[in-house]
CSV table of C-alpha atoms in Angstrom, one decimal:
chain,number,residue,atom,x,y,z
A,1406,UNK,CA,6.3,-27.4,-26.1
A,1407,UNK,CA,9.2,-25.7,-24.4
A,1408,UNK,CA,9.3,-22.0,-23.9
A,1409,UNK,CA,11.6,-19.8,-25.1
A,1410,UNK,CA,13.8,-17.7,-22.9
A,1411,UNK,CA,16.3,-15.0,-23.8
A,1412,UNK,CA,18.5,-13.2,-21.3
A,1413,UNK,CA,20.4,-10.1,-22.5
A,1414,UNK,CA,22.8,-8.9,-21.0
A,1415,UNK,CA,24.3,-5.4,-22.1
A,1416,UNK,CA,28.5,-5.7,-22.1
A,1417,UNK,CA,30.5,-4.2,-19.8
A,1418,UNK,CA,27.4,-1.9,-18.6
A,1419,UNK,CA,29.0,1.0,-16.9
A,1420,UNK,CA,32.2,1.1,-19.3
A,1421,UNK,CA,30.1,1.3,-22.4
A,1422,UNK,CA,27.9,3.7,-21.4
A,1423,UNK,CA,31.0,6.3,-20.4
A,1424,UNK,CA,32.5,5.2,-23.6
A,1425,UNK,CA,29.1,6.8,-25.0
A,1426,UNK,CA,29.7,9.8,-23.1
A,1427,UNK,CA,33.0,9.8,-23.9
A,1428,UNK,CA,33.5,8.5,-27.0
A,1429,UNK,CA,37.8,9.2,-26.8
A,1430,UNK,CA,37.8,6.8,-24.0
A,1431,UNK,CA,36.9,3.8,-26.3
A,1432,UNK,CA,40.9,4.4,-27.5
A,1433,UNK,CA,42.3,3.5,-24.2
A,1434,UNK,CA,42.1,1.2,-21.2
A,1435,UNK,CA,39.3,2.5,-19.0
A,1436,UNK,CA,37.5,1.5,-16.3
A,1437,UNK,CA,34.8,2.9,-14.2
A,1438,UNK,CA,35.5,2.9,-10.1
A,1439,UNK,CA,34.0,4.2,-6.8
A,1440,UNK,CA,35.3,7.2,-4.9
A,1441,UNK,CA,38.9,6.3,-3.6
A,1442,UNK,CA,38.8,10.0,-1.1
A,1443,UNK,CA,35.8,7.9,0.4
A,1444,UNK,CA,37.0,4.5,-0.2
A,1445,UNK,CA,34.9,3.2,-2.5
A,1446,UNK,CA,38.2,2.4,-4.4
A,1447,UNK,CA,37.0,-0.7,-6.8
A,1448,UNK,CA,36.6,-1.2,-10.1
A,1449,UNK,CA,33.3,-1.5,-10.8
A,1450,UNK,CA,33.6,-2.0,-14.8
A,1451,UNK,CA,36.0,-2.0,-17.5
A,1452,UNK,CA,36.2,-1.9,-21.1
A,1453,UNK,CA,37.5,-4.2,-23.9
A,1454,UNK,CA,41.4,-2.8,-23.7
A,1455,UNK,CA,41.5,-2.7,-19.9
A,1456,UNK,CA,40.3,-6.2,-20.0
A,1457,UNK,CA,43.3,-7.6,-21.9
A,1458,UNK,CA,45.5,-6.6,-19.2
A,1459,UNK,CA,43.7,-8.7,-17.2
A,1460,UNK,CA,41.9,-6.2,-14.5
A,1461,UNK,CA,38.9,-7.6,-12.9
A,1462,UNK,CA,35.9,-6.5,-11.6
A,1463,UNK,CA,35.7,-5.8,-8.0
A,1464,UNK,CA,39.6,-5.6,-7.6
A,1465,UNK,CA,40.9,-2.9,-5.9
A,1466,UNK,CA,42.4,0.6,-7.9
A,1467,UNK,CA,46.2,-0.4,-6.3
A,1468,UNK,CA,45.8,-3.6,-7.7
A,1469,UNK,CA,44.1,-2.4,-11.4
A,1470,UNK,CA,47.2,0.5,-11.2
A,1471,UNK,CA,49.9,-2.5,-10.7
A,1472,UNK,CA,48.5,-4.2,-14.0
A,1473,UNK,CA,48.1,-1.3,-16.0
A,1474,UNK,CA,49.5,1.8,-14.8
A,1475,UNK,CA,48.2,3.9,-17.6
A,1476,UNK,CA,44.7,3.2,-16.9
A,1477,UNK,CA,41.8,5.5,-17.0
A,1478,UNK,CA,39.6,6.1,-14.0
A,1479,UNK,CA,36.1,7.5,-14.4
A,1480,UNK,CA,33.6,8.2,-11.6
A,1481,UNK,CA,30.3,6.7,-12.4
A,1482,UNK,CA,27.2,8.0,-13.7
A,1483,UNK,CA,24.2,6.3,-12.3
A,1484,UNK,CA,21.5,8.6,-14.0
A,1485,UNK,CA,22.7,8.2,-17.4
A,1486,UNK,CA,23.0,3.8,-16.5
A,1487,UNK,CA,19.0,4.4,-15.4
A,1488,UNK,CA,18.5,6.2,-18.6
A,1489,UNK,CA,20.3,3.5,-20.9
A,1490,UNK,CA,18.6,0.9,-19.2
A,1491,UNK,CA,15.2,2.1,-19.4
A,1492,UNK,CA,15.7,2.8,-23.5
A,1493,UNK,CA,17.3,-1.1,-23.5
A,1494,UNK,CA,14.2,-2.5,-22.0
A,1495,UNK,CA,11.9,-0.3,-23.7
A,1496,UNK,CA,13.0,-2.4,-26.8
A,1497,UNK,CA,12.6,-5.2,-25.1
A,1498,UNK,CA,9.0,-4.5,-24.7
A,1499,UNK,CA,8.3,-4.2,-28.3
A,1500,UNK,CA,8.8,-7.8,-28.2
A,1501,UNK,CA,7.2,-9.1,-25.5
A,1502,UNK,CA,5.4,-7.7,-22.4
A,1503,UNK,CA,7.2,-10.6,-20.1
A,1504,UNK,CA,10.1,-8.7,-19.5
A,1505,UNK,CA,12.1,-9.3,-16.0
A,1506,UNK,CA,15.3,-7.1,-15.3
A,1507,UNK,CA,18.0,-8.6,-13.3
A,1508,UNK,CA,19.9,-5.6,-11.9
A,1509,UNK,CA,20.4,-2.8,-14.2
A,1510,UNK,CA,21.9,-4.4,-17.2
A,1511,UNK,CA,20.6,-7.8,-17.9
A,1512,UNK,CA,16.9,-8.7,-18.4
A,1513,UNK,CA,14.7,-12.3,-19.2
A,1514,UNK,CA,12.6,-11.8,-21.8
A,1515,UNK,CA,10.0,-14.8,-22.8
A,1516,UNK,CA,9.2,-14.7,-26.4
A,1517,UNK,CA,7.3,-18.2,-26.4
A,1518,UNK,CA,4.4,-16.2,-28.1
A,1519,UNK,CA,5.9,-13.8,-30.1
A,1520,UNK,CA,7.4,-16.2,-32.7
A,1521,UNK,CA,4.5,-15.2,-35.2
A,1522,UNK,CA,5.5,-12.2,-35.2
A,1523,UNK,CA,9.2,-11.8,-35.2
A,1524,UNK,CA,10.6,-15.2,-35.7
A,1525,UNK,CA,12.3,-18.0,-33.6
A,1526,UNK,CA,14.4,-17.3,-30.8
A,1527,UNK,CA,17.7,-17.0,-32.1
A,1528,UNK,CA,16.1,-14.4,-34.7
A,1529,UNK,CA,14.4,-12.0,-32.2
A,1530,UNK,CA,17.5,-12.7,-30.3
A,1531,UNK,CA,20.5,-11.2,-33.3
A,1532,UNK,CA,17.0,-7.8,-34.0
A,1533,UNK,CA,17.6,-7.0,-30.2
A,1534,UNK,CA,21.2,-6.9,-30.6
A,1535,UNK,CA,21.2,-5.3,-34.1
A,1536,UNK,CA,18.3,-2.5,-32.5
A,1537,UNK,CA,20.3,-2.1,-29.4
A,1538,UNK,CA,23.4,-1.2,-31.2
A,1539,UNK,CA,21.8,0.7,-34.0
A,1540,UNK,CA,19.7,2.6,-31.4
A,1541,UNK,CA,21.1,3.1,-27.6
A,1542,UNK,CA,24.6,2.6,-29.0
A,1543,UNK,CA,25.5,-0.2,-26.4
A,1544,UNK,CA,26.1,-4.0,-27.5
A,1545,UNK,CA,24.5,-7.1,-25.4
A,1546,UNK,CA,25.0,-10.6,-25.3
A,1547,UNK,CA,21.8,-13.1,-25.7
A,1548,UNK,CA,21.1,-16.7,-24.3
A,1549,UNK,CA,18.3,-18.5,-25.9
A,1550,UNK,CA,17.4,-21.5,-24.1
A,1551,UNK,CA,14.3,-23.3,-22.8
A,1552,UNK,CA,14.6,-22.2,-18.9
A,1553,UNK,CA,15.7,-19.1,-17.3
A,1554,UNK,CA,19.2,-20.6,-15.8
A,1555,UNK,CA,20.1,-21.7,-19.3
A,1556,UNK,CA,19.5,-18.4,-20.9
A,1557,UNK,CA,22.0,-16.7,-18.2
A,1558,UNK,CA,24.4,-19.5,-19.0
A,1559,UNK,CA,24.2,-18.6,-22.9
A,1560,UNK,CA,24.7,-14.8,-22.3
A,1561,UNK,CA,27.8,-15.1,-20.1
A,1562,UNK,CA,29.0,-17.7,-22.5
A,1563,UNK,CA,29.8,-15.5,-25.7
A,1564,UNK,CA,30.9,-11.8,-25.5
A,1565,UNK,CA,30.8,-9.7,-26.6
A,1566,UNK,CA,27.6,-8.8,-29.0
A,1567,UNK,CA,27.2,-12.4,-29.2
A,1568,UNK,CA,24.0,-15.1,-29.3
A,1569,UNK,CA,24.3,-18.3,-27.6
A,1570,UNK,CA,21.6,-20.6,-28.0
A,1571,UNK,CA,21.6,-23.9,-25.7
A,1572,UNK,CA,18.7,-26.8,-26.2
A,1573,UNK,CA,17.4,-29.9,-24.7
A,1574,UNK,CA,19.5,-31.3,-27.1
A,1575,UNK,CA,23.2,-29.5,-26.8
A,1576,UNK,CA,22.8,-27.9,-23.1
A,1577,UNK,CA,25.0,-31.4,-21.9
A,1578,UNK,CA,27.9,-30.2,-24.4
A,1579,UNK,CA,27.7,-26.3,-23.9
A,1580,UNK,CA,26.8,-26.1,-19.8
A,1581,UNK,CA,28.2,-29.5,-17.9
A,1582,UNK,CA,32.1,-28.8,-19.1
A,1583,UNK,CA,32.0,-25.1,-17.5
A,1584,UNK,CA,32.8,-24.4,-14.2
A,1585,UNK,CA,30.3,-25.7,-11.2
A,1586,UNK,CA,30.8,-21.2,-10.4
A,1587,UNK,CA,29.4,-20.4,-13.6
A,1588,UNK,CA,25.8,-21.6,-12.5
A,1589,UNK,CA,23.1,-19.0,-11.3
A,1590,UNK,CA,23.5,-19.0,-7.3
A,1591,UNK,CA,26.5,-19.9,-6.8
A,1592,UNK,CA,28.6,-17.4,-5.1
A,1593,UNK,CA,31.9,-17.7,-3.4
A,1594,UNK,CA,30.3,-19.6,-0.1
A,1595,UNK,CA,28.5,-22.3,-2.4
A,1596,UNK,CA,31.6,-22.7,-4.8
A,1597,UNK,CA,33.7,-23.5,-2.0
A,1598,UNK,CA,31.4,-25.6,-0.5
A,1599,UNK,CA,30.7,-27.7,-3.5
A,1600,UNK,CA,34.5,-27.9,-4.9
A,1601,UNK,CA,35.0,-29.2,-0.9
A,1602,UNK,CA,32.7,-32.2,-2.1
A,1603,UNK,CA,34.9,-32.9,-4.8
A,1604,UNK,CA,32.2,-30.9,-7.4
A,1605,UNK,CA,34.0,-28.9,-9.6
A,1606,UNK,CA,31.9,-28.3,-12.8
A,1607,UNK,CA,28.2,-28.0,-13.5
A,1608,UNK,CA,28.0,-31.3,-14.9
A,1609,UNK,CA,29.5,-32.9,-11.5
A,1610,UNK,CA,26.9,-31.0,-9.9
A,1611,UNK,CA,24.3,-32.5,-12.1
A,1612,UNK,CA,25.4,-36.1,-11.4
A,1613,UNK,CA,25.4,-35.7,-7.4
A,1614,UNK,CA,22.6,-36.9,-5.7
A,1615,UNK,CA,20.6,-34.2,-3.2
A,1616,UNK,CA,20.9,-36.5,-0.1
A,1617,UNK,CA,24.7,-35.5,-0.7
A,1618,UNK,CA,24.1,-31.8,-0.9
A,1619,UNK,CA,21.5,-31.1,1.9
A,1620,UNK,CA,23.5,-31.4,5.1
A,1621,UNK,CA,26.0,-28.4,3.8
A,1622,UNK,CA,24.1,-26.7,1.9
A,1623,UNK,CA,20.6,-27.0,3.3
A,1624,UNK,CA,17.8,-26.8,0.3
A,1625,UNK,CA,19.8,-24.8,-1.5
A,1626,UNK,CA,22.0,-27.7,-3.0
A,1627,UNK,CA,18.7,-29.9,-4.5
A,1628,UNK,CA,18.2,-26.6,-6.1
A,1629,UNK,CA,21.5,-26.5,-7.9
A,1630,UNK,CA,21.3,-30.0,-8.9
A,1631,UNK,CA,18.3,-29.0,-10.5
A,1632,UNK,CA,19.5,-26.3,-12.3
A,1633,UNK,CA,22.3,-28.4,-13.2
A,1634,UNK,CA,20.1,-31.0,-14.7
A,1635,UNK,CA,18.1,-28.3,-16.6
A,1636,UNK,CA,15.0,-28.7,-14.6
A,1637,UNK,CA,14.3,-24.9,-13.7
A,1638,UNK,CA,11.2,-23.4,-14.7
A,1639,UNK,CA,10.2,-20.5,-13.0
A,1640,UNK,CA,8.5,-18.0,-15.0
A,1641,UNK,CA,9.6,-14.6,-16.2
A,1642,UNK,CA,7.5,-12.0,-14.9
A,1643,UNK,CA,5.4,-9.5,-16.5
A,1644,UNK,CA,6.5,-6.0,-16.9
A,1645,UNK,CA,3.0,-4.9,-14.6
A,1646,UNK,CA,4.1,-7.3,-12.2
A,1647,UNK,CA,5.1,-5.8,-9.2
A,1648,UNK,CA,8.3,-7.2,-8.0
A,1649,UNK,CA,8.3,-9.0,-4.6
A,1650,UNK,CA,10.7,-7.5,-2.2
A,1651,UNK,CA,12.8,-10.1,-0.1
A,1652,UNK,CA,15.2,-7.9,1.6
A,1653,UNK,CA,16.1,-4.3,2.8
A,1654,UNK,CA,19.6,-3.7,3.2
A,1655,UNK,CA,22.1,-1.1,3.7
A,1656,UNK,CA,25.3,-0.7,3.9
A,1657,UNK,CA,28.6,2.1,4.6
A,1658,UNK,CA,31.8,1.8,3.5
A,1659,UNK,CA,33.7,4.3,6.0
A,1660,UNK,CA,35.8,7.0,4.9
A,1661,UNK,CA,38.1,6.0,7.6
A,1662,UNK,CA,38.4,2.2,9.7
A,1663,UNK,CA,36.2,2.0,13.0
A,1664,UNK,CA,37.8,1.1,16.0
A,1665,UNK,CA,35.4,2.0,19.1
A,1666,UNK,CA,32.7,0.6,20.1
A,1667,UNK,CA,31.3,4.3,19.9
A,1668,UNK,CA,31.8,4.5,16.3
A,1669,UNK,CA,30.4,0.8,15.7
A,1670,UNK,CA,27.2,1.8,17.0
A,1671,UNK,CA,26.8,5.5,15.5
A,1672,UNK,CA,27.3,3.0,11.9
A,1673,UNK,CA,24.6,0.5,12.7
A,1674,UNK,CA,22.7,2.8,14.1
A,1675,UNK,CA,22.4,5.1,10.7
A,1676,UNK,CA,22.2,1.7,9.2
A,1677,UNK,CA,19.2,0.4,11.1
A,1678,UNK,CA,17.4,4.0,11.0
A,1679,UNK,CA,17.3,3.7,7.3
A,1680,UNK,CA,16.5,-0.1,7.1
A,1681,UNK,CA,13.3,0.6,9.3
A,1682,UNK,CA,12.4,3.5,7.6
A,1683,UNK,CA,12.4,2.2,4.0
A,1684,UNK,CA,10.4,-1.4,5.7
A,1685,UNK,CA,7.6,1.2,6.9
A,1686,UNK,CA,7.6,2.5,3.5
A,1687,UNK,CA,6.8,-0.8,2.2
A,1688,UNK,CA,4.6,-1.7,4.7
A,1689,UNK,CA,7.0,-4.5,5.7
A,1690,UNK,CA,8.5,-5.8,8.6
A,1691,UNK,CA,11.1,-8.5,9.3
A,1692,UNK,CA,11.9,-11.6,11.1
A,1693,UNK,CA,15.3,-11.9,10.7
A,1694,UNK,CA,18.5,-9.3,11.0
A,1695,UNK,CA,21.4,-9.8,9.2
A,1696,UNK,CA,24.9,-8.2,9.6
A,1697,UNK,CA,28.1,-8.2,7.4
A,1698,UNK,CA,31.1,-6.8,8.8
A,1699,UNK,CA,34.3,-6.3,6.4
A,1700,UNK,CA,37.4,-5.9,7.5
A,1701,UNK,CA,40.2,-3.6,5.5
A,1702,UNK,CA,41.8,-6.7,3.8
A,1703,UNK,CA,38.6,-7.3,2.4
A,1704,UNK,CA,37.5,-10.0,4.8
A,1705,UNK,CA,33.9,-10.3,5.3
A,1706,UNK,CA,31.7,-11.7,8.7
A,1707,UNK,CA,28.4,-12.6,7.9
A,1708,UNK,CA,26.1,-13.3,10.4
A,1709,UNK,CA,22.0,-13.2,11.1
A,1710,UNK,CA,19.4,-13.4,14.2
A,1711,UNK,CA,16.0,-14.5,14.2
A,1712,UNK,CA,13.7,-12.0,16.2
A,1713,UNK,CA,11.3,-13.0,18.6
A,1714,UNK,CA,8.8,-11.0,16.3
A,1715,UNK,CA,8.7,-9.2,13.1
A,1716,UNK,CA,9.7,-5.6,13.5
A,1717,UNK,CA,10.0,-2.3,11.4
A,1718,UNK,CA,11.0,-0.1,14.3
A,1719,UNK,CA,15.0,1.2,14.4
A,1720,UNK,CA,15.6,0.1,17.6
A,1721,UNK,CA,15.0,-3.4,17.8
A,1722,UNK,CA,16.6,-3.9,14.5
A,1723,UNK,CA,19.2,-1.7,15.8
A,1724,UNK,CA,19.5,-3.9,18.9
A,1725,UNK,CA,19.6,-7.5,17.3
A,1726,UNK,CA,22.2,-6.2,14.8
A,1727,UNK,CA,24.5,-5.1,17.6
A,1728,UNK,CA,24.1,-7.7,19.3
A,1729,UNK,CA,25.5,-9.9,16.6
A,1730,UNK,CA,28.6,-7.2,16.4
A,1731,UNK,CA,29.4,-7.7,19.8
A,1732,UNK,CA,29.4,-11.4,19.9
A,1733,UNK,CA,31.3,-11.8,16.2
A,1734,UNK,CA,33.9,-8.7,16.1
A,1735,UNK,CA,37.4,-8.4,18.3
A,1736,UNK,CA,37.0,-4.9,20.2
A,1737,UNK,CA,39.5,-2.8,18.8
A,1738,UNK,CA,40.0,-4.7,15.2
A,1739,UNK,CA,39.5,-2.5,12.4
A,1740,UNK,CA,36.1,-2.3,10.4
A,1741,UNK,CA,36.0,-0.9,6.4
A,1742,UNK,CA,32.4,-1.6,5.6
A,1743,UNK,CA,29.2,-2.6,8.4
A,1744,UNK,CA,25.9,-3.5,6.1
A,1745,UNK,CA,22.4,-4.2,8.2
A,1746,UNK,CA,19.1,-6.0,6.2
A,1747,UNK,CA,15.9,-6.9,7.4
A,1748,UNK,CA,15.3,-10.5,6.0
A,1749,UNK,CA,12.6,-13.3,6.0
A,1750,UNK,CA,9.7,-10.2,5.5
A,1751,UNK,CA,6.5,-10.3,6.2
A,1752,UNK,CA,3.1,-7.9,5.1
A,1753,UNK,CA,1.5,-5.8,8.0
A,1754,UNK,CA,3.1,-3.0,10.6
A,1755,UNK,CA,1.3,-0.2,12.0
A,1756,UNK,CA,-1.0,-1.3,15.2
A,1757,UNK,CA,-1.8,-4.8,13.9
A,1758,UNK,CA,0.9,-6.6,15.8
A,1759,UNK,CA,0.7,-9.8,17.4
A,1760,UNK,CA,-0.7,-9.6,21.4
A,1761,UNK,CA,1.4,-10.5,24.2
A,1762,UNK,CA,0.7,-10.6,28.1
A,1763,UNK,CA,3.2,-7.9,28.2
A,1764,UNK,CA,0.9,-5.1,27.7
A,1765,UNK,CA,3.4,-3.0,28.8
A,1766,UNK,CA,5.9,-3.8,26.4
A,1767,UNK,CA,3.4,-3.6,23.7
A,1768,UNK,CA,2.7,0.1,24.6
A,1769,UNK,CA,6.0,1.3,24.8
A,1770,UNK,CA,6.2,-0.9,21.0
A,1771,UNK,CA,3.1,1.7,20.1
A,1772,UNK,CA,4.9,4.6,21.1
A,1773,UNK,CA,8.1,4.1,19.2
A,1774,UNK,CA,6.5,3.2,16.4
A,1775,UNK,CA,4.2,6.6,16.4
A,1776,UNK,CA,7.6,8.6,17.2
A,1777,UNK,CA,9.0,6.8,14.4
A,1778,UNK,CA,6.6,7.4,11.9
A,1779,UNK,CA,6.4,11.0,12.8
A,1780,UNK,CA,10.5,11.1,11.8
A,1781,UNK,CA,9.5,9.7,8.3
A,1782,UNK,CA,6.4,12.2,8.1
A,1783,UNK,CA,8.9,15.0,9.0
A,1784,UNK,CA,11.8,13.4,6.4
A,1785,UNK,CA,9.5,13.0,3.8
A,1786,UNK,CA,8.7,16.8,3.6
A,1787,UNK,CA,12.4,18.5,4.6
A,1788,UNK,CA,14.7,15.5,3.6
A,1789,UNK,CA,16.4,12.9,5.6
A,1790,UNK,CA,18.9,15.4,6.8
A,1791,UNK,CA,15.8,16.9,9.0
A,1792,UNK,CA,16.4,14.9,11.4
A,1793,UNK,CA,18.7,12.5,13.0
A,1794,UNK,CA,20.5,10.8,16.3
A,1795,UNK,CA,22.5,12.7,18.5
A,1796,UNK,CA,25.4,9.9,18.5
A,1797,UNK,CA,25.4,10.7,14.9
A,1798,UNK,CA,26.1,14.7,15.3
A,1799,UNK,CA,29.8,15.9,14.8
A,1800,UNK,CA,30.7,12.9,13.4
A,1801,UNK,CA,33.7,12.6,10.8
A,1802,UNK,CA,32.4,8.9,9.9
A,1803,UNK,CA,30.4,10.1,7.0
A,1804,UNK,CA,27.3,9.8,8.8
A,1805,UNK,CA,24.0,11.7,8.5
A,1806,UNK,CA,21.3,9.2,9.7
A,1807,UNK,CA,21.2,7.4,5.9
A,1808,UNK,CA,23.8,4.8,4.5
A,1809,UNK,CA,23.9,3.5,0.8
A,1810,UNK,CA,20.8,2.3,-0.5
A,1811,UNK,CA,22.1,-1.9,-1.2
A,1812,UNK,CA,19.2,-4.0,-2.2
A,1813,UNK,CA,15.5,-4.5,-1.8
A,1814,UNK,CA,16.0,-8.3,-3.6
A,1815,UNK,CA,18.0,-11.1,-2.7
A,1816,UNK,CA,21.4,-11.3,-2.9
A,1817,UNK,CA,22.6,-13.5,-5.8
A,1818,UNK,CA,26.1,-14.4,-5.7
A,1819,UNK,CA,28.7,-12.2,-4.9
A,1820,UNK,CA,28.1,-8.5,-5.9
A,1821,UNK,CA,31.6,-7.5,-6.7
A,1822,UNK,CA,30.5,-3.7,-5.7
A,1823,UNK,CA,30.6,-1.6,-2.5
């Protein structure tokens, strides 16, 4: 018997829930952006009427201005999104304790065993929509299908306040026409990639054979075939499921463009210093170091470095991402945004690290890490502003030893947000 999946997602998140707020704004174009003083200038989310001018998500305010010049800006309110989201998924809940959020605004829900109570999938879908409107005041989209990728496919396919449902029997007629982009995973990189190929839509993708796929695109392509062909089926987690961290990442988006090398390494170094701090907080360390360097016409270097050992101290992280600056950035070209993340994690840190002849080195490793640990002891009781690097004092960069807090999950796509 096939399970039954629902994703929800709530529309245009951020928008809706300043409309709430605001309930006058609901009357004209509106959109929800970042701080343009601090350069933060996108448009993080928009409502119905700023959507039929065409403005898009992620664009910048200059370009959102150009297409609709009477458009309003709003700063955004993350407590109240937390808030809203919490009250969504506490409905959710009522339903069925497998309940798995995807960012703040969309969640999987498996009601396999809930029919009993509330009815087949496309019913319990149209109660959470009814319940969500009646009680939060928001609207959401539903996918009903029999894996998670199809559910997503169904909620972005219909909006808003809409439910989609796609089967064994109809998914070929619903998902292979859209476009190969519209398929969970596939970001800018792996649409370009794939439409290089000649693969254009999700039913393409489904027809091409993995042997095709795996020298560009590694083992992620056999995995979009499968997705293609409807042959997902992870599960959706419970709600007392802890969920498995993959990545720590930050990131700064300057309040001015970096030009020194001085500058580049008081940003990475507030960067790393935060990226180790929160790994020791999760008693992780990593084996990989990732950079992303983005440029101010929104051109964006990604690159990564295997360590010789898994770390969760600042300065080797701090080190290895440098290191992948100086060999990938032209001294003297401008830098907008510098993001650092620990990848490829594994459990452990503290004194249990793997033993070297270089007893030495090891030491000095001991040693850091105790300083280190002390820093987050002392951070922990006064705040992160208690203590810091002197490259970072006096600094007009923005910089107090802590970036913004980007991810503790894989990256899915392309984020369209700074």
């Amino acid at each position: 018997m096939d399970r039954v999946i629902l994703h929800c997602d709530c529309n245009g998140f951020y928008a809706s829930v300043e409309c709430l707020l605001q309930p006058s704004l609901r009357q004209v174009p509106m959109a929800v952006c970042g701080d343009p003083d601090s350069r933060h200038g996108i448009i993080l989310a928009k409502n119905e009427l700023a959507k039929g001018y065409g403005i898009q998500t992620a664009e910048t305010l200059w370009q959102a201005r150009q297409k609709c010049p009477e458009l309003v800006l709003v700063p955004p309110h993350r407590e109240e999104y937390l808030r809203c989201s919490r009250l969504v998924n506490e409905i959710y809940q009522q339903y069925t304790d497998q309940v798995e959020p995807f960012g703040i605004d969309e969640s999987w829900l498996d009601v396999t065993g809930s029919r009993q109570l509330f009815g087949e999938g496309p019913e319990i879908a149209d109660q959470l929509r009814r319940r969500v409107r009646e009680e939060v005041g928001l609207t959401i989209s539903v996918g009903v299908s029999f894996n998670k990728v199809f559910a997503k496919l169904g909620s972005d396919y219909r909006k808003p306040d809409a439910t989609t449902v796609i089967t064994r029997e109809n998914f070929r007629q619903i998902v292979h026409p859209l476009p190969v982009s519209a398929l969970l995973y596939v970001g800018r990189s792996a649409r370009q990639t794939l439409e290089s190929l000649g693969i254009h839509t999700i039913g393409q993708l489904a027809e091409a054979a993995p042997s095709a796929l795996t020298p560009r695109m590694g083992k992620l392509g056999p995995q979009l075939i499968a997705y293609a062909r409807g042959e997902e089926d992870s599960p959706v987690r419970y709600i007392w499921e802890e969920q498995e961290v993959k990545s720590v990442g930050n990131s700064i988006t300057f309040p001015r463009n970096l030009t020194t090398r001085e500058e580049v390494n008081a940003g990475i170094t507030a960067l790393a210093d935060e990226v180790a701090g929160r790994l020791r907080k999760h008693g992780l360390q990593c084996a990989t170091v990732q950079i992303q360097i983005k440029d101010p016409q929104f051109r964006v270097i990604s690159r990564q470095k295997a360590l010789e050992r898994p770390t969760d101290l600042e300065r080797e992280i701090r080190k290895a991402a440098l290191e992948l600056v100086w060999n990938n950035w032209t001294p003297g070209a401008p830098i907008r945004m510098l993001a650092v993340t620990g990848a490829a994690l594994t459990s452990g840190g503290g004194e249990g690290m793997q033993l070297t002849f270089y007893t030495g080195e090891e030491e000095k490793r001991k040693r850091q890490r105790r300083l280190e640990q002390a820093m987050d002891r002392v951070r922990d009781k006064y705040g992160k502003e208690a203590l810091s690097f002197g490259r970072l004092l006096h600094n007009d960069l923005g910089l107090r030893g802590a970036g913004k807090e980007r991810s503790e999950e894989n990256d899915s796509g392309d984020s369209g947000q700074e």
